[in-house]
Every structure is written in structure tokens, then in C-alpha cells.
PDB file of C-alpha atoms in Angstrom:
ATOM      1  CA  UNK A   1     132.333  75.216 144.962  1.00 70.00           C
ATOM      2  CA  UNK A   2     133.786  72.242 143.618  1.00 92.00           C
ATOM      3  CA  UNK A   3     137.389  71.534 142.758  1.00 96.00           C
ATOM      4  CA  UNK A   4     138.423  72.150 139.355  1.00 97.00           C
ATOM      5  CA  UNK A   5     141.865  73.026 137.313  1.00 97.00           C
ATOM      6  CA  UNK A   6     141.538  75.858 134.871  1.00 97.00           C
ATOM      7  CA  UNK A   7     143.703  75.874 131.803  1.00 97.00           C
ATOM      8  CA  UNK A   8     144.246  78.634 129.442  1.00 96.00           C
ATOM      9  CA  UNK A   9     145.945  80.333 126.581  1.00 95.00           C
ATOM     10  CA  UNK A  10     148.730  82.229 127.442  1.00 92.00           C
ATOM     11  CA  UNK A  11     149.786  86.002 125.493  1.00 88.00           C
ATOM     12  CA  UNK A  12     150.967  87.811 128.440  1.00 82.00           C
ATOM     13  CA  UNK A  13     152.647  87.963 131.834  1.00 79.00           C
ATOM     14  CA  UNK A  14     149.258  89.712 132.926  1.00 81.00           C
ATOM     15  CA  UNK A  15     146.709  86.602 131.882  1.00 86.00           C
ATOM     16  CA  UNK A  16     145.915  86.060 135.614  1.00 85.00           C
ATOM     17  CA  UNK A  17     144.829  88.983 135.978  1.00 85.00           C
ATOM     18  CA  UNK A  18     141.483  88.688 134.569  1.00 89.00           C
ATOM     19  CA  UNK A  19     141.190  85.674 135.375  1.00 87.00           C
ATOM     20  CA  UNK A  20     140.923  86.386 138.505  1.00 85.00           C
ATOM     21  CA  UNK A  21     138.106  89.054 138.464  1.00 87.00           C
ATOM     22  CA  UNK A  22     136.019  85.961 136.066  1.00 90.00           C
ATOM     23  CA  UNK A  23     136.771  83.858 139.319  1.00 89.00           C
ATOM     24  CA  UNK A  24     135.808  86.209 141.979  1.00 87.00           C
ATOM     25  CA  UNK A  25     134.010  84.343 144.154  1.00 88.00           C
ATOM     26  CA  UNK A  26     136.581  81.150 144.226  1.00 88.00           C
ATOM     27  CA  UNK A  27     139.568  81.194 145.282  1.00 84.00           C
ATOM     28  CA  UNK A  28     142.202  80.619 142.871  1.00 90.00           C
ATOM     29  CA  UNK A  29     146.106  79.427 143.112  1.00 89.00           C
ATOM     30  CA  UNK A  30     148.285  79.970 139.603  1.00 88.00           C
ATOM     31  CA  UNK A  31     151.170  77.872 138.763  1.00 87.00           C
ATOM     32  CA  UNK A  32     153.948  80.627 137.944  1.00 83.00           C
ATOM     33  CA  UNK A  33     157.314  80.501 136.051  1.00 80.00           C
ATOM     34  CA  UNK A  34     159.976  80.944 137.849  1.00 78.00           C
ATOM     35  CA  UNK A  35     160.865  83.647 135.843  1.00 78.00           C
ATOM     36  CA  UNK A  36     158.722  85.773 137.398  1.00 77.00           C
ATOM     37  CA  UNK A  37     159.739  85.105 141.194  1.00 80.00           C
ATOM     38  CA  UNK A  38     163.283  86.456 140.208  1.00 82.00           C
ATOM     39  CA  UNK A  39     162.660  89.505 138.427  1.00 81.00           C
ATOM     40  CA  UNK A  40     162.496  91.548 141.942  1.00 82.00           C
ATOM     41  CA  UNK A  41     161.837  91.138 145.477  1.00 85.00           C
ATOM     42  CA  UNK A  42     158.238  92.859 144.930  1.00 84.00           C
ATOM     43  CA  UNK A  43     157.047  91.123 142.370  1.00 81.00           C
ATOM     44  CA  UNK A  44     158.070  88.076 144.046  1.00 83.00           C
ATOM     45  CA  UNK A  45     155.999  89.123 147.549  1.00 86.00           C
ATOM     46  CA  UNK A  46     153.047  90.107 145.127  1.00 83.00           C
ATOM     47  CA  UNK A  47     152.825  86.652 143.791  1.00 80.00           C
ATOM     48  CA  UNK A  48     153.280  84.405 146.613  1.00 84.00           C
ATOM     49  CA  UNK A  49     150.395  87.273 147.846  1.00 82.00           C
ATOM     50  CA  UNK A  50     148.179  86.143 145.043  1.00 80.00           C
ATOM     51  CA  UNK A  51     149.144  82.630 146.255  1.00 81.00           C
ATOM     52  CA  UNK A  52     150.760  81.490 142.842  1.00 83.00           C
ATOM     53  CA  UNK A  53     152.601  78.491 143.014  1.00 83.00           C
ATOM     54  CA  UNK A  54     156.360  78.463 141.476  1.00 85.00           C
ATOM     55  CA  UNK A  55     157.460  76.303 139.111  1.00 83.00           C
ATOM     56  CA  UNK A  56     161.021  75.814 137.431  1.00 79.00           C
ATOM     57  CA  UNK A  57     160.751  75.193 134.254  1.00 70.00           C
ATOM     58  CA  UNK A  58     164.519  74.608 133.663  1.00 70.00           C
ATOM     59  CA  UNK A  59     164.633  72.243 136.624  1.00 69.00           C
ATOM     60  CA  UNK A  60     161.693  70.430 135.487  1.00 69.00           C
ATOM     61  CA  UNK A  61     160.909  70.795 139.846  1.00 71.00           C
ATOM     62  CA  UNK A  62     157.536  69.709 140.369  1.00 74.00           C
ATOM     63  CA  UNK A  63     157.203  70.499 143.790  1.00 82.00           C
ATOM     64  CA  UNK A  64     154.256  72.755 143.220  1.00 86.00           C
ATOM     65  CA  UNK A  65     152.412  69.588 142.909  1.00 89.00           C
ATOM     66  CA  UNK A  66     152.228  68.803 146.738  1.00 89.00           C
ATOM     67  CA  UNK A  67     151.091  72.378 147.203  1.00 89.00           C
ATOM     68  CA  UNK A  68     148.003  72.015 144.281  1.00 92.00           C
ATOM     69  CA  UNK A  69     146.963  68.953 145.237  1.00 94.00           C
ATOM     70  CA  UNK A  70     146.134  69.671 149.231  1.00 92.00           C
ATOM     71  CA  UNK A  71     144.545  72.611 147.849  1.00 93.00           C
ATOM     72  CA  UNK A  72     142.505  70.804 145.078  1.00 95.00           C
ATOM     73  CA  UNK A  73     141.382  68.416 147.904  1.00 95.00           C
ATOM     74  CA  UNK A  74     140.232  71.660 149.527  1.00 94.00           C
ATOM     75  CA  UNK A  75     137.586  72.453 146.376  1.00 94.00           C
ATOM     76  CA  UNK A  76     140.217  75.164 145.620  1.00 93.00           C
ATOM     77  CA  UNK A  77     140.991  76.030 141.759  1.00 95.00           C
ATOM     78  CA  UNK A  78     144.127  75.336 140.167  1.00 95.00           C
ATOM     79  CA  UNK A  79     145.317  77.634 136.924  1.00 95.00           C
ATOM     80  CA  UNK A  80     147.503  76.457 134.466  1.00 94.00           C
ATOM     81  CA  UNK A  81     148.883  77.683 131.158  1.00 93.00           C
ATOM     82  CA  UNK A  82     150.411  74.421 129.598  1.00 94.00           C
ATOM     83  CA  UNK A  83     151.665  76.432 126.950  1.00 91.00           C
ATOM     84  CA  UNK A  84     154.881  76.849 129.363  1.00 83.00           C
ATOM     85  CA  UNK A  85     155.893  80.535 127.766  1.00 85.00           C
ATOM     86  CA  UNK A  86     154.347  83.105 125.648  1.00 82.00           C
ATOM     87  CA  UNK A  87     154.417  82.364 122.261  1.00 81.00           C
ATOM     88  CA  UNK A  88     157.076  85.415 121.105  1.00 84.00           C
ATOM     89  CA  UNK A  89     159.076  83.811 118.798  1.00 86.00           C
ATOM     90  CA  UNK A  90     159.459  83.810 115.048  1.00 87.00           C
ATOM     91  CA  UNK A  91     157.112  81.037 114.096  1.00 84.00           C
ATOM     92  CA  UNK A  92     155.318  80.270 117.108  1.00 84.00           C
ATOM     93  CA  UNK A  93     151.706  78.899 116.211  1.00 84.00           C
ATOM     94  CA  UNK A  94     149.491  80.243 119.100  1.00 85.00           C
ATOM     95  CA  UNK A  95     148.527  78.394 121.564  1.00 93.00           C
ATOM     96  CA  UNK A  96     151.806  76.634 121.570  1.00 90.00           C
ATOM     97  CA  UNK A  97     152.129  72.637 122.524  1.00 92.00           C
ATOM     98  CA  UNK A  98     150.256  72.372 125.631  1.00 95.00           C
ATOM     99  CA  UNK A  99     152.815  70.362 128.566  1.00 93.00           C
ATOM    100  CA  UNK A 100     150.640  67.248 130.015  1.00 95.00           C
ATOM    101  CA  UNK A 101     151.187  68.135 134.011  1.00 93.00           C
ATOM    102  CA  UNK A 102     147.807  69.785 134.263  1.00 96.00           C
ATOM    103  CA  UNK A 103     146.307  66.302 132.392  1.00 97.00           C
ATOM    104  CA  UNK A 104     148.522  64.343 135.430  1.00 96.00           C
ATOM    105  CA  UNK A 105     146.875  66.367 137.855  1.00 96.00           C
ATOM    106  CA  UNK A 106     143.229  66.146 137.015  1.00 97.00           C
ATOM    107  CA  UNK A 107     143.433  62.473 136.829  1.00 97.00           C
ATOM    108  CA  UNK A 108     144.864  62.287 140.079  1.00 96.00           C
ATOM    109  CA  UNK A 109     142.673  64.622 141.799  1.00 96.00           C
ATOM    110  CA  UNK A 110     139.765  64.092 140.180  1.00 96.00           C
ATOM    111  CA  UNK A 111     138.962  67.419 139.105  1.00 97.00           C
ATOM    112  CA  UNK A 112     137.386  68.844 135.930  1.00 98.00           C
ATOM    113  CA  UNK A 113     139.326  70.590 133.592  1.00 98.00           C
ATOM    114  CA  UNK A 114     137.861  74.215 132.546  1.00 97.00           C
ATOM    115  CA  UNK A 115     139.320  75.610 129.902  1.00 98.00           C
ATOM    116  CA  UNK A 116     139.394  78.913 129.072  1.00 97.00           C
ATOM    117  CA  UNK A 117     140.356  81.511 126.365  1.00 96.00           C
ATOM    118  CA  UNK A 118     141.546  85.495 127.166  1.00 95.00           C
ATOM    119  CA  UNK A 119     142.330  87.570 124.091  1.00 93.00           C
ATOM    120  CA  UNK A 120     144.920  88.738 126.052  1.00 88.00           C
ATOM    121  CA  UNK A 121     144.155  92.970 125.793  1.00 88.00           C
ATOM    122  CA  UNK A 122     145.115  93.290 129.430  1.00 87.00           C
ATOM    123  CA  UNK A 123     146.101  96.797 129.508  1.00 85.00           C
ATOM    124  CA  UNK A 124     145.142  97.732 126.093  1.00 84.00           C
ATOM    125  CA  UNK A 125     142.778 100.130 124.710  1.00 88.00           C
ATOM    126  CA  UNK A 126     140.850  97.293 122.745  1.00 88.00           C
ATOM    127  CA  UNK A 127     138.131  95.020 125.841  1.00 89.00           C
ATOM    128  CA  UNK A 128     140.088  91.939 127.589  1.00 90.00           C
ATOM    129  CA  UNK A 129     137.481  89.231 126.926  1.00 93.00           C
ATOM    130  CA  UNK A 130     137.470  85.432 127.659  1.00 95.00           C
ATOM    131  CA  UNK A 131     135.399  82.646 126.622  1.00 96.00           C
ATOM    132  CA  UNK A 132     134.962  79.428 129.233  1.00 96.00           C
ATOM    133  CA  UNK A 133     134.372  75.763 127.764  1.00 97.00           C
ATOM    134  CA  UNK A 134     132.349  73.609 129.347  1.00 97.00           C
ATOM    135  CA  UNK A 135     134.465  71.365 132.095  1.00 97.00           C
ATOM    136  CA  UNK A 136     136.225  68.030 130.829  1.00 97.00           C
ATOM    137  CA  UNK A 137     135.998  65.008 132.973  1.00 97.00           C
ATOM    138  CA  UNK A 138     139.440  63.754 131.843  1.00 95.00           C
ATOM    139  CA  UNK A 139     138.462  59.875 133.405  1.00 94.00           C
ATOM    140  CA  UNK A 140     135.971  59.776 130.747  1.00 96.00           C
ATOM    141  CA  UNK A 141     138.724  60.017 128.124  1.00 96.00           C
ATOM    142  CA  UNK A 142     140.989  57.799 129.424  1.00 96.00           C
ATOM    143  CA  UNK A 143     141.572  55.151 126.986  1.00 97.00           C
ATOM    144  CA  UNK A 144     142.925  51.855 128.762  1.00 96.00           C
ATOM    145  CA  UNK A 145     144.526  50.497 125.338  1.00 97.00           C
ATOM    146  CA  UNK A 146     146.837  53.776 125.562  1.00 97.00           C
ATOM    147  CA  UNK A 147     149.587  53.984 128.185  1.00 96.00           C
ATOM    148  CA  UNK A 148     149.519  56.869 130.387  1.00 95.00           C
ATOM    149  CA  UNK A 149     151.704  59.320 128.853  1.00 96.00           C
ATOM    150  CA  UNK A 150     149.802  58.728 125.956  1.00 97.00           C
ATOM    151  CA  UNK A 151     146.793  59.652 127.502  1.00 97.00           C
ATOM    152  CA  UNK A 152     148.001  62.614 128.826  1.00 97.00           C
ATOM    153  CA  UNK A 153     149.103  63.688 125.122  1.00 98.00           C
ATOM    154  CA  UNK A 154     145.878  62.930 123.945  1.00 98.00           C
ATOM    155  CA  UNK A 155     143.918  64.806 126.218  1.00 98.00           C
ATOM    156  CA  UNK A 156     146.756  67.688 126.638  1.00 98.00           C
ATOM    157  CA  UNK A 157     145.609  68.145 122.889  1.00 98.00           C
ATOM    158  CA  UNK A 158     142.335  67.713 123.111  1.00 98.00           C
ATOM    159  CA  UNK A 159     142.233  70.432 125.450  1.00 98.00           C
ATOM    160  CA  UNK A 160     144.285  72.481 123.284  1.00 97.00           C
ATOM    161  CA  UNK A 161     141.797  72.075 120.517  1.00 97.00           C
ATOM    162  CA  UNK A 162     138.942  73.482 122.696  1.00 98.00           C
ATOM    163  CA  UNK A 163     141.039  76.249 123.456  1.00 97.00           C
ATOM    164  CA  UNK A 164     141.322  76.737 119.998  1.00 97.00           C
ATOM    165  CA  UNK A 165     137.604  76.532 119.620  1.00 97.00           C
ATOM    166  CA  UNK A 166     136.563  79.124 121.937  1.00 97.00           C
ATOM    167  CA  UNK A 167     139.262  81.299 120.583  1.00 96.00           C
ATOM    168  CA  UNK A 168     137.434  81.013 117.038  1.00 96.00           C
ATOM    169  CA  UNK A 169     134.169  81.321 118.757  1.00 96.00           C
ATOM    170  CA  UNK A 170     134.797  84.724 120.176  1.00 95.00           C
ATOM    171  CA  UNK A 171     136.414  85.800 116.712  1.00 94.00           C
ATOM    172  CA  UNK A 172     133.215  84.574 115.313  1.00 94.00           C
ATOM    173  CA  UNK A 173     131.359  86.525 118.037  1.00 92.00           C
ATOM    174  CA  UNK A 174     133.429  89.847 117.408  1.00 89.00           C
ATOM    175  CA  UNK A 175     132.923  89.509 113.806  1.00 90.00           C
ATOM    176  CA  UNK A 176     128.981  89.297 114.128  1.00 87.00           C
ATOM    177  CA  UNK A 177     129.173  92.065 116.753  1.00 82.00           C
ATOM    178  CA  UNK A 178     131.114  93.985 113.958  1.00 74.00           C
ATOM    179  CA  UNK A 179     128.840  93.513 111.108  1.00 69.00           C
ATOM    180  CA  UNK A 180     125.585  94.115 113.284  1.00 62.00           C
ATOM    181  CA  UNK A 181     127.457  97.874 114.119  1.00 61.00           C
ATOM    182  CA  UNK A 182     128.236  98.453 110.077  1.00 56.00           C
ATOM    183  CA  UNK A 183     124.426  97.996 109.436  1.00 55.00           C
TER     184      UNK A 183
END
């Protein structure tokens, strides 16, 4: 296995979850909202179990990035959701802006982006199913004439707009499934 940084939609507090049975034979570390850390002292246990990594939002604390970056260099697999919440709010436009740190990371690292779409029916009597892109080599967009928060924009929304892509292309997929049942 090779090193690589996953990045996904985000609908629900349980999105790892099947993520990690699509990943089951790598090992994979999530970067987690604090939020979640200090809802109880289980929950808390359970997640540093799963080996997610803690970031505050609120604090804009980045020290998660030490902790990814040893393990990237270790061919492990980073998850992100750049989205930074779940989109619950009156007006959100699904998948929300996407944040640029997991653009930051894979240029420093080297690794591929993967990204990846859930439709988020964890727990639900409709099937969780995801989609997986092909992996970005984010080097190969760099653009030299753009300075590097600009690049990281740019490719934070390029990524967004594959996302977006394989989200249609399951719809697409569901909706031939459906028609090939009616006949």
C-alpha cells in the first residue's frame, strides 16, 4: 500500500464508518472535530481507538498535522472531510466549501488525493453506498503563476467538483438500476 489522503462528502457523524469497511485492508487515521472528543468520555476512548486524529476547529489548532504526516510517511491513509461540518443548515448547498488543509497536506507529503462519495444511509433502511474517483496527483495541478493559497483553492475545488461528480454518477447509476426494475 501506498500513501494516500482520502477526502469525502460529509452527511453524518457516522461517514467513517463505512469507510472503513471500503478500506479494510489499509489502515486508516480520520481527522475528527473536536466536537466529538467532548461529547463523553466513551466516545472519546472509541475514537482515539479508531485512531482519529482531533482537530479544533474553533482554535484553528493544527496539531493533527505532525501526527498525519509521520503516518503518511508510513504509507498510512489519511481521511478528511473538508467540508468542516455537516451541511444542516437552512441553505446549505451540499457538499459545502471544501477547507484547503487536506490540499496543504498532499503537496507536502506527496500523496494522492482519493476522493470519495457516501450517500450517507448509515443506519438507514435505504443501502449506504460510495463511489471512489480515481486518485489526484495534486503536483500535477500546481500552477506556478498562482501563489500557494491559491493553489490550494483551486484544487480544494477541483476536488469538490469530483465529489460532486461521483455523487451524480451514482444518482445516475440508481436511476438506471431503477428503470431496469420498472421494466
Amino acid at each position: 500500500h501506498r500513501k494516500a489522503i482520502v477526502v469525502s462528502n460529509h452527511l453524518s457523524v457516522f461517514d467513517y464508518i463505512p469507510m472503513i469497511f471500503v478500506f479494510l485492508t489499509r489502515v486508516t487515521r480520520c481527522v475528527t472535530a473536536e466536537v466529538l472528543f467532548s461529547k463523553n468520555f466513551f466516545l472519546s476512548l472509541f475514537l482515539r481507538l479508531l485512531g482519529c486524529m482531533k482537530v479544533d476547529r474553533a482554535a484553528h489548532d493544527l496539531s493533527f498535522e505532525e501526527t498525519a504526516f509521520r503516518f503518511l510517511d508510513k504509507n498510512g491513509t489519511v481521511v478528511f472531510y473538508p467540508e468542516g461540518r455537516v451541511p444542516d443548515r437552512e441553505g446549505d448547498v451540499a457538499p459545502l466549501e471544501f477547507k484547503t488543509t487536506f490540499v496543504y497536506m498532499a503537496l507536502k507529503s506527496g500523496a494522492p488525493l482519493i476522493p470519495y462519495y457516501c450517500n450517507g444511509k448509515v443506519f438507514s433502511k435505504e443501502r449506504c453506498k460510495v463511489i471512489i474517483g480515481k486518485p489526484i496527483n495534486v503536483k500535477e495541478l500546481y500552477d506556478e503563476n498562482l501563489s500557494e493559497k491559491e493553489n490550494r483553492r483551486k484544487i480544494a475545488d477541483l476536488v469538490r467538483d469530483k465529489i460532486i461528480f461521483l455523487r451524480e454518477e451514482m444518482e445516475r447509476q440508481d436511476a438506471e438500476e431503477g428503470k431496469g426494475l420498472s421494466e
